Structures are given as C-alpha cells and as structure tokens.
Amino acid sequence: MSTENMKISLSSAITNAVMNKKPLVIVEGKDDLGIYCELINGIDEHFNIKPIEYFKDCSPGCKEIERQITEINSIYPTGHKAYSFFKGIVDRDTKYFRGELLARDGILYLDSYSFESEFVSESSIIDTVKLLTAASHEQLNIKLSQKLLDLINEQFTDFYYIALEALKNSVIDGYQGLVGFSDGYEQMLNDPNMKEALKNKRTDLDIFASSMNIAPNGIISMKSYCKGKWHLRYFLSSVQNLISGIHAYCGSDLSSCPYCEVGEHQKCLYKPAIKINIEHVIKTVKSNLNNANLDYIKFEIGKMKS
C-alpha cells in the first residue's frame, strides 16, 4: 500500500475532530510544526496538530491550506459547527499587499509575514546577549535591549530598502527587481555595485512604500512586509555583530558590571564570551517561545476548546 493510500482526507479529519471533540490545527509544514505544537499544547493537550501534507493528496505550504479550506467552505455553510473544530494557520507573507487574503471560515492568517517575524523582539536581544556573553541578570535588562535596538535602527536603512525592493518585486506584476524574497539578501547588502544600483532606486521605492502604507519606523516594524527568515536572520546577525563593541557602554548607557566598577575593563561581562554561528543563535532564540508575540494565535486557537 502506498503512503498516499494510508492517508485520510482533510474533510474526513474534520469530521473526526467534530465527532471526537478534539480540535484540529493544520500548519504549513515541518518548519512550523514544532513551534505550533509547543505553543498550542501550552494551552491544552486536547488539540490535534498536523502539517497539511499529512492529509491525502495534499502538498506542503500555505497555498495548499487555502485550497483545501476553500473546498471545505463549499461543503459546510458559514456558522456550521465544523468551523469550531478546525483551523488552518497560514503565513500572511505578501498576500496582504497583493489583495489576496481569502475570506474563508477556518483560515487564521498571521499578523506578520511569517512566524519567524514574531521572534524579532527585545526579548530575543536579551536571549542572544545571554547566549554570547557572560552578562548576568543585573545587566540583562531593558537598558541593554533598548541600546542594541537603537544601534540596529541606526544602521538598518540598507536592509530596509532591500526588503522594499523584494516586496515590490513580489507585488507589482511585471516588475524586474534587483532581488526577490526567493533570493538571499546578503549579496545585495554587501556588494558595493548592487548597493549603488539599489540606492538609485530609493526615490521610487519611497513612493511604493507610501502607496503600501509602509514607513521606515525601525527594524521591529518590518514584521508585516519583510520575509520572516530574512528579518530574523538580519536582526540576530546585527545583535551578534554589535555585541563585540557594547562593552564600551558599560556604566554609561548600560548598567555597569562588577568588573568595570573596579576598573578591570578587560573582564567586562558584556564582552563576547563564545563564538557561535548565526544558525545556532537563530535556533536558540526560536526555542524560547517567550521571545515571540504569539498570544493572538493562542487566543484564536483557544476559542476552539470543547
């Protein structure tokens, strides 16, 4: 028997959810599954959480969830009790800007581009500094997170315009952008010729941003329009790079550490203590759900409790 024949359809799974009074939560794929299992089981273990490709004739991804739930909407009318027992969680990505968000019962769109975007937070800054330095609880405070956030916001302009160019490439039909969200952003950020080419587009990109109600209000404000994986990687890479110099602010902009208080500045607790690649930093930050603003998802899912 093929693995496909061993699967059940989504409609059958929804029927089972209603009969067994065990709500079903559908996510896009394996990258999302662990996060949502931890988040939702933190509400109640009475939920059944599955990736969309778990079901018969389904492939991974948000488009598949939208397609399947559109079919379910053709089976059950609005207000049917079935909608109290399932929810498909879908990344917002560029759909909002393209006018492609579907008004379908059973779909829960994220408020941000993707769930990675929700980890771009002051709490993630603290977690990263804790991971990479010897700073203690007394130093890991709002003064630290705000200082690093200010430093990132002083230098994020190039990344902002890269994200705008990629968004425009996705939203405007026929536009040939210098970069798209399917690419990486690093080459555009580091190649002088590409940076210059993008700089020449800034006026047009400002007009585009205004038409989309987007403004350069800081790195955290990019959650709705920047690809989540880009956003989180740039954010945490920036924190990691800035850590090499933040000891200079010990005792002034930052809470003083005990070594600097007695003049032993070479032992400052804000100095990097270990070297870790960015992938490990990202994994560590994402392993702590307290670093993300996911309360609205918990609220919506919690309403399905039987």
mmCIF file of C-alpha atoms in Angstrom:
data_model
loop_
_atom_site.group_PDB
_atom_site.id
_atom_site.type_symbol
_atom_site.label_atom_id
_atom_site.label_comp_id
_atom_site.label_asym_id
_atom_site.label_seq_id
_atom_site.Cartn_x
_atom_site.Cartn_y
_atom_site.Cartn_z
ATOM 1 C CA MET A 1 0.000 0.000 0.000
ATOM 2 C CA SER A 2 1.357 3.417 -0.952
ATOM 3 C CA THR A 3 1.804 6.055 1.734
ATOM 4 C CA GLU A 4 -0.811 8.219 -0.016
ATOM 5 C CA ASN A 5 -3.415 5.460 0.347
ATOM 6 C CA MET A 6 -2.673 5.313 4.052
ATOM 7 C CA LYS A 7 -3.701 8.949 4.494
ATOM 8 C CA ILE A 8 -7.154 10.359 5.157
ATOM 9 C CA SER A 9 -8.652 13.417 3.515
ATOM 10 C CA LEU A 10 -8.826 16.736 5.336
ATOM 11 C CA SER A 11 -12.629 16.644 5.203
ATOM 12 C CA SER A 12 -12.622 13.239 6.938
ATOM 13 C CA ALA A 13 -10.179 14.538 9.552
ATOM 14 C CA ILE A 14 -12.507 17.475 10.253
ATOM 15 C CA THR A 15 -15.436 15.090 10.630
ATOM 16 C CA ASN A 16 -13.378 13.089 13.147
ATOM 17 C CA ALA A 17 -12.475 16.277 15.004
ATOM 18 C CA VAL A 18 -16.158 17.132 15.415
ATOM 19 C CA MET A 19 -17.136 13.600 16.453
ATOM 20 C CA ASN A 20 -14.273 13.217 18.930
ATOM 21 C CA LYS A 21 -14.479 16.840 20.117
ATOM 22 C CA LYS A 22 -10.746 17.171 19.553
ATOM 23 C CA PRO A 23 -9.993 20.352 17.555
ATOM 24 C CA LEU A 24 -7.701 20.032 14.550
ATOM 25 C CA VAL A 25 -4.966 22.579 13.806
ATOM 26 C CA ILE A 26 -3.349 22.490 10.354
ATOM 27 C CA VAL A 27 0.059 24.090 9.756
ATOM 28 C CA GLU A 28 2.086 24.635 6.592
ATOM 29 C CA GLY A 29 4.930 22.146 7.075
ATOM 30 C CA LYS A 30 7.731 20.758 9.200
ATOM 31 C CA ASP A 31 9.396 24.146 9.799
ATOM 32 C CA ASP A 32 6.234 25.322 11.572
ATOM 33 C CA LEU A 33 5.178 22.111 13.275
ATOM 34 C CA GLY A 34 7.458 22.137 16.323
ATOM 35 C CA ILE A 35 6.725 25.786 17.118
ATOM 36 C CA TYR A 36 2.966 25.361 16.943
ATOM 37 C CA CYS A 37 2.975 22.061 18.854
ATOM 38 C CA GLU A 38 4.777 23.730 21.741
ATOM 39 C CA LEU A 39 2.605 26.851 21.557
ATOM 40 C CA ILE A 40 -0.741 25.118 21.303
ATOM 41 C CA ASN A 41 -0.025 22.275 23.705
ATOM 42 C CA GLY A 42 0.816 25.012 26.173
ATOM 43 C CA ILE A 43 -2.887 25.898 26.051
ATOM 44 C CA ASP A 44 -4.249 22.375 26.272
ATOM 45 C CA GLU A 45 -3.070 18.970 25.041
ATOM 46 C CA HIS A 46 -6.572 18.381 23.692
ATOM 47 C CA PHE A 47 -5.584 19.535 20.201
ATOM 48 C CA ASN A 48 -4.595 17.533 17.151
ATOM 49 C CA ILE A 49 -1.840 19.399 15.260
ATOM 50 C CA LYS A 50 -0.873 18.220 11.789
ATOM 51 C CA PRO A 51 1.071 19.556 8.776
ATOM 52 C CA ILE A 52 -1.079 19.922 5.665
ATOM 53 C CA GLU A 53 0.834 17.205 3.763
ATOM 54 C CA TYR A 54 -0.315 14.714 6.412
ATOM 55 C CA PHE A 55 -3.636 14.572 4.559
ATOM 56 C CA LYS A 56 -4.428 12.735 1.354
ATOM 57 C CA ASP A 57 -3.492 14.462 -1.918
ATOM 58 C CA CYS A 58 -2.017 17.460 -0.088
ATOM 59 C CA SER A 59 1.360 19.115 -0.592
ATOM 60 C CA PRO A 60 3.115 21.374 1.950
ATOM 61 C CA GLY A 61 2.620 25.135 2.007
ATOM 62 C CA CYS A 62 0.114 27.909 2.590
ATOM 63 C CA LYS A 63 -1.481 27.691 -0.855
ATOM 64 C CA GLU A 64 -2.455 24.093 -0.169
ATOM 65 C CA ILE A 65 -4.095 25.016 3.142
ATOM 66 C CA GLU A 66 -6.015 27.801 1.397
ATOM 67 C CA ARG A 67 -7.082 25.464 -1.420
ATOM 68 C CA GLN A 68 -8.237 22.714 0.920
ATOM 69 C CA ILE A 69 -10.136 25.054 3.245
ATOM 70 C CA THR A 70 -11.799 26.714 0.254
ATOM 71 C CA GLU A 71 -13.147 23.251 -0.630
ATOM 72 C CA ILE A 72 -14.288 22.752 2.965
ATOM 73 C CA ASN A 73 -16.145 26.083 2.737
ATOM 74 C CA SER A 74 -18.057 24.673 -0.228
ATOM 75 C CA ILE A 75 -19.160 21.728 1.933
ATOM 76 C CA TYR A 76 -20.119 23.478 5.169
ATOM 77 C CA PRO A 77 -22.013 26.798 5.247
ATOM 78 C CA THR A 78 -20.895 29.714 7.407
ATOM 79 C CA GLY A 79 -21.816 29.099 11.040
ATOM 80 C CA HIS A 80 -21.595 25.300 10.805
ATOM 81 C CA LYS A 81 -20.222 23.671 13.956
ATOM 82 C CA ALA A 82 -17.370 22.139 11.932
ATOM 83 C CA TYR A 83 -15.642 25.535 11.980
ATOM 84 C CA SER A 84 -15.411 25.330 15.755
ATOM 85 C CA PHE A 85 -13.212 22.267 15.445
ATOM 86 C CA PHE A 86 -10.503 23.142 12.935
ATOM 87 C CA LYS A 87 -8.220 25.985 11.986
ATOM 88 C CA GLY A 88 -5.575 26.297 9.284
ATOM 89 C CA ILE A 89 -2.732 28.658 10.241
ATOM 90 C CA VAL A 90 -1.337 30.491 7.214
ATOM 91 C CA ASP A 91 1.551 32.935 6.800
ATOM 92 C CA ARG A 92 0.405 36.375 5.676
ATOM 93 C CA ASP A 93 3.549 36.874 3.507
ATOM 94 C CA THR A 94 2.817 39.215 0.547
ATOM 95 C CA LYS A 95 -0.859 38.262 0.219
ATOM 96 C CA TYR A 96 -1.986 41.338 2.136
ATOM 97 C CA PHE A 97 -0.165 43.668 -0.246
ATOM 98 C CA ARG A 98 -1.412 41.773 -3.299
ATOM 99 C CA GLY A 99 -5.020 41.799 -2.035
ATOM 100 C CA GLU A 100 -5.051 38.001 -1.910
ATOM 101 C CA LEU A 101 -6.098 37.268 1.677
ATOM 102 C CA LEU A 102 -9.024 34.880 1.450
ATOM 103 C CA ALA A 103 -12.184 35.446 3.460
ATOM 104 C CA ARG A 104 -12.660 31.798 4.386
ATOM 105 C CA ASP A 105 -14.039 30.266 7.572
ATOM 106 C CA GLY A 106 -11.332 28.129 9.131
ATOM 107 C CA ILE A 107 -8.295 30.145 7.996
ATOM 108 C CA LEU A 108 -6.208 32.013 10.564
ATOM 109 C CA TYR A 109 -3.722 34.394 8.937
ATOM 110 C CA LEU A 110 -0.716 35.528 10.937
ATOM 111 C CA ASP A 111 -0.464 39.233 11.722
ATOM 112 C CA SER A 112 3.112 39.170 10.411
ATOM 113 C CA TYR A 113 4.806 37.947 7.237
ATOM 114 C CA SER A 114 5.586 34.569 8.864
ATOM 115 C CA PHE A 115 6.069 33.152 12.339
ATOM 116 C CA GLU A 116 9.832 33.872 12.268
ATOM 117 C CA SER A 117 8.951 37.575 12.159
ATOM 118 C CA GLU A 118 7.406 37.310 15.609
ATOM 119 C CA PHE A 119 10.812 36.482 17.092
ATOM 120 C CA VAL A 120 12.175 39.901 16.119
ATOM 121 C CA SER A 121 11.767 41.312 19.612
ATOM 122 C CA GLU A 122 13.568 42.922 22.529
ATOM 123 C CA SER A 123 13.316 39.624 24.379
ATOM 124 C CA SER A 124 15.295 37.945 21.594
ATOM 125 C CA ILE A 125 18.018 40.565 22.056
ATOM 126 C CA ILE A 126 18.325 39.651 25.728
ATOM 127 C CA ASP A 127 18.424 35.929 24.908
ATOM 128 C CA THR A 128 21.173 36.482 22.341
ATOM 129 C CA VAL A 129 23.332 38.567 24.680
ATOM 130 C CA LYS A 130 22.834 35.957 27.410
ATOM 131 C CA LEU A 131 23.959 33.253 24.989
ATOM 132 C CA LEU A 132 27.064 35.037 23.699
ATOM 133 C CA THR A 133 28.386 36.889 26.767
ATOM 134 C CA ALA A 134 28.827 36.395 30.496
ATOM 135 C CA ALA A 135 26.335 39.163 31.324
ATOM 136 C CA SER A 136 24.226 38.361 34.381
ATOM 137 C CA HIS A 137 20.644 39.124 35.308
ATOM 138 C CA GLU A 138 21.629 42.591 36.544
ATOM 139 C CA GLN A 139 22.897 43.546 33.072
ATOM 140 C CA LEU A 140 20.216 41.750 31.039
ATOM 141 C CA ASN A 141 17.620 44.482 31.259
ATOM 142 C CA ILE A 142 15.627 46.982 29.215
ATOM 143 C CA LYS A 143 18.576 49.399 29.036
ATOM 144 C CA LEU A 144 20.536 46.718 27.188
ATOM 145 C CA SER A 145 17.776 45.711 24.777
ATOM 146 C CA GLN A 146 16.908 49.338 24.021
ATOM 147 C CA LYS A 147 20.539 50.291 23.400
ATOM 148 C CA LEU A 148 21.068 47.443 20.943
ATOM 149 C CA LEU A 149 17.739 48.181 19.275
ATOM 150 C CA ASP A 150 18.753 51.829 18.857
ATOM 151 C CA LEU A 151 22.080 50.769 17.326
ATOM 152 C CA ILE A 152 20.354 48.422 14.887
ATOM 153 C CA ASN A 153 17.882 51.126 13.894
ATOM 154 C CA GLU A 154 20.773 53.480 13.161
ATOM 155 C CA GLN A 155 22.118 51.076 10.531
ATOM 156 C CA PHE A 156 19.141 49.160 9.104
ATOM 157 C CA THR A 157 18.410 51.507 6.180
ATOM 158 C CA ASP A 158 20.144 49.377 3.523
ATOM 159 C CA PHE A 159 18.283 46.283 4.678
ATOM 160 C CA TYR A 160 15.002 48.221 4.691
ATOM 161 C CA TYR A 161 15.381 49.129 1.026
ATOM 162 C CA ILE A 162 16.401 45.570 0.122
ATOM 163 C CA ALA A 163 13.178 44.328 1.715
ATOM 164 C CA LEU A 164 11.169 47.016 -0.111
ATOM 165 C CA GLU A 165 12.718 46.017 -3.439
ATOM 166 C CA ALA A 166 11.897 42.350 -2.814
ATOM 167 C CA LEU A 167 8.346 43.243 -1.773
ATOM 168 C CA LYS A 168 7.827 45.371 -4.877
ATOM 169 C CA ASN A 169 9.201 42.515 -6.975
ATOM 170 C CA SER A 170 6.538 40.260 -5.470
ATOM 171 C CA VAL A 171 3.632 42.680 -5.526
ATOM 172 C CA ILE A 172 3.940 44.576 -8.814
ATOM 173 C CA ASP A 173 3.276 42.354 -11.826
ATOM 174 C CA GLY A 174 5.997 42.653 -14.436
ATOM 175 C CA TYR A 175 8.443 44.454 -12.142
ATOM 176 C CA GLN A 176 12.001 43.171 -12.587
ATOM 177 C CA GLY A 177 13.523 43.705 -9.167
ATOM 178 C CA LEU A 178 17.183 43.522 -8.248
ATOM 179 C CA VAL A 179 16.284 40.967 -5.600
ATOM 180 C CA GLY A 180 13.306 38.807 -4.637
ATOM 181 C CA PHE A 181 12.291 37.086 -1.428
ATOM 182 C CA SER A 182 13.257 33.744 -3.004
ATOM 183 C CA ASP A 183 16.857 35.017 -3.043
ATOM 184 C CA GLY A 184 19.172 35.752 -0.149
ATOM 185 C CA TYR A 185 19.657 39.355 0.974
ATOM 186 C CA GLU A 186 23.341 39.123 1.936
ATOM 187 C CA GLN A 187 24.847 39.748 -1.508
ATOM 188 C CA MET A 188 22.710 42.836 -2.013
ATOM 189 C CA LEU A 189 23.738 44.068 1.437
ATOM 190 C CA ASN A 190 27.470 43.546 0.911
ATOM 191 C CA ASP A 191 28.145 44.052 -2.817
ATOM 192 C CA PRO A 192 29.064 47.741 -3.439
ATOM 193 C CA ASN A 193 27.807 47.707 -7.035
ATOM 194 C CA MET A 194 24.464 46.176 -6.087
ATOM 195 C CA LYS A 195 24.114 48.590 -3.170
ATOM 196 C CA GLU A 196 24.701 51.510 -5.505
ATOM 197 C CA ALA A 197 22.136 50.182 -8.000
ATOM 198 C CA LEU A 198 19.584 49.887 -5.210
ATOM 199 C CA LYS A 199 20.441 53.343 -3.862
ATOM 200 C CA ASN A 200 19.478 54.789 -7.247
ATOM 201 C CA LYS A 201 16.010 53.270 -6.775
ATOM 202 C CA ARG A 202 15.311 54.736 -3.344
ATOM 203 C CA THR A 203 13.054 57.564 -4.541
ATOM 204 C CA ASP A 204 10.829 55.141 -6.465
ATOM 205 C CA LEU A 205 10.854 52.711 -3.540
ATOM 206 C CA ASP A 206 9.790 55.504 -1.183
ATOM 207 C CA ILE A 207 6.799 56.166 -3.442
ATOM 208 C CA PHE A 208 5.983 52.447 -3.478
ATOM 209 C CA ALA A 209 6.303 52.234 0.305
ATOM 210 C CA SER A 210 3.952 55.180 0.756
ATOM 211 C CA SER A 211 1.370 53.518 -1.509
ATOM 212 C CA MET A 212 1.548 50.451 0.749
ATOM 213 C CA ASN A 213 1.410 52.481 3.996
ATOM 214 C CA ILE A 214 4.941 51.398 4.871
ATOM 215 C CA ALA A 215 7.388 53.664 6.687
ATOM 216 C CA PRO A 216 10.966 53.101 7.947
ATOM 217 C CA ASN A 217 9.989 53.085 11.602
ATOM 218 C CA GLY A 218 12.650 50.677 12.805
ATOM 219 C CA ILE A 219 13.644 47.052 12.454
ATOM 220 C CA ILE A 220 10.767 45.655 14.541
ATOM 221 C CA SER A 221 8.174 47.465 12.410
ATOM 222 C CA MET A 222 9.240 45.412 9.366
ATOM 223 C CA LYS A 223 7.308 42.340 10.551
ATOM 224 C CA SER A 224 4.418 42.817 8.139
ATOM 225 C CA TYR A 225 6.347 43.256 4.908
ATOM 226 C CA CYS A 226 9.756 41.563 5.204
ATOM 227 C CA LYS A 227 10.231 37.837 4.693
ATOM 228 C CA GLY A 228 10.393 36.346 8.175
ATOM 229 C CA LYS A 229 13.534 34.276 7.637
ATOM 230 C CA TRP A 230 15.338 37.343 6.246
ATOM 231 C CA HIS A 231 14.057 39.553 9.036
ATOM 232 C CA LEU A 232 15.081 37.295 11.917
ATOM 233 C CA ARG A 233 18.470 36.448 10.414
ATOM 234 C CA TYR A 234 19.372 40.099 9.787
ATOM 235 C CA PHE A 235 18.121 41.120 13.249
ATOM 236 C CA LEU A 236 20.070 38.470 15.162
ATOM 237 C CA SER A 237 23.163 38.872 12.967
ATOM 238 C CA SER A 238 23.087 42.577 13.814
ATOM 239 C CA VAL A 239 22.841 41.825 17.535
ATOM 240 C CA GLN A 240 25.698 39.341 17.238
ATOM 241 C CA ASN A 241 27.912 41.845 15.406
ATOM 242 C CA LEU A 242 27.134 44.693 17.787
ATOM 243 C CA ILE A 243 27.969 42.617 20.856
ATOM 244 C CA SER A 244 31.668 42.929 20.011
ATOM 245 C CA GLY A 245 31.540 46.619 20.939
ATOM 246 C CA ILE A 246 28.799 47.087 23.526
ATOM 247 C CA HIS A 247 31.243 46.820 26.437
ATOM 248 C CA ALA A 248 32.149 50.421 25.598
ATOM 249 C CA TYR A 249 28.768 51.472 27.006
ATOM 250 C CA CYS A 250 29.170 49.615 30.313
ATOM 251 C CA GLY A 251 28.396 52.008 33.153
ATOM 252 C CA SER A 252 27.024 54.737 30.871
ATOM 253 C CA ASP A 253 24.185 53.702 28.558
ATOM 254 C CA LEU A 254 24.243 50.208 30.066
ATOM 255 C CA SER A 255 24.111 49.005 33.657
ATOM 256 C CA SER A 256 27.630 48.645 34.993
ATOM 257 C CA CYS A 257 29.145 45.217 35.522
ATOM 258 C CA PRO A 258 31.134 44.491 38.714
ATOM 259 C CA TYR A 259 34.477 44.262 36.878
ATOM 260 C CA CYS A 260 34.186 47.679 35.253
ATOM 261 C CA GLU A 261 33.133 49.133 38.601
ATOM 262 C CA VAL A 262 36.602 48.307 39.922
ATOM 263 C CA GLY A 263 38.481 49.262 36.751
ATOM 264 C CA GLU A 264 39.054 45.751 35.343
ATOM 265 C CA HIS A 265 37.575 46.670 31.965
ATOM 266 C CA GLN A 266 39.279 43.795 30.145
ATOM 267 C CA LYS A 267 36.981 41.437 32.073
ATOM 268 C CA CYS A 268 33.767 43.330 31.228
ATOM 269 C CA LEU A 269 30.794 40.950 31.251
ATOM 270 C CA TYR A 270 29.400 42.500 28.077
ATOM 271 C CA LYS A 271 32.380 41.278 26.040
ATOM 272 C CA PRO A 272 31.765 38.217 23.807
ATOM 273 C CA ALA A 273 32.480 35.022 25.728
ATOM 274 C CA ILE A 274 31.993 32.464 22.938
ATOM 275 C CA LYS A 275 31.740 32.317 19.161
ATOM 276 C CA ILE A 276 28.608 30.678 17.741
ATOM 277 C CA ASN A 277 27.392 30.631 14.142
ATOM 278 C CA ILE A 278 24.211 32.510 13.333
ATOM 279 C CA GLU A 279 22.237 29.327 12.656
ATOM 280 C CA HIS A 280 22.750 28.238 16.254
ATOM 281 C CA VAL A 281 21.757 31.684 17.534
ATOM 282 C CA ILE A 282 18.540 31.561 15.481
ATOM 283 C CA LYS A 283 17.730 28.056 16.712
ATOM 284 C CA THR A 284 18.297 29.075 20.327
ATOM 285 C CA VAL A 285 16.086 32.161 20.054
ATOM 286 C CA LYS A 286 13.296 30.221 18.333
ATOM 287 C CA SER A 287 13.416 27.525 21.014
ATOM 288 C CA ASN A 288 12.085 30.050 23.547
ATOM 289 C CA LEU A 289 8.505 30.990 22.687
ATOM 290 C CA ASN A 290 8.664 33.814 25.225
ATOM 291 C CA ASN A 291 10.751 35.643 22.623
ATOM 292 C CA ALA A 292 7.788 35.819 20.231
ATOM 293 C CA ASN A 293 4.469 37.639 20.261
ATOM 294 C CA LEU A 294 2.148 34.695 19.623
ATOM 295 C CA ASP A 295 -0.561 35.423 22.185
ATOM 296 C CA TYR A 296 -3.131 36.282 19.490
ATOM 297 C CA ILE A 297 -2.669 32.823 17.948
ATOM 298 C CA LYS A 298 -3.130 31.171 21.343
ATOM 299 C CA PHE A 299 -6.289 33.243 21.815
ATOM 300 C CA GLU A 300 -7.801 32.233 18.470
ATOM 301 C CA ILE A 301 -6.893 28.563 18.875
ATOM 302 C CA GLY A 302 -8.098 28.587 22.476
ATOM 303 C CA LYS A 303 -11.580 29.566 21.313
ATOM 304 C CA MET A 304 -11.880 26.084 19.746
ATOM 305 C CA LYS A 305 -11.575 24.294 23.083
ATOM 306 C CA SER A 306 -14.508 21.963 23.588
#
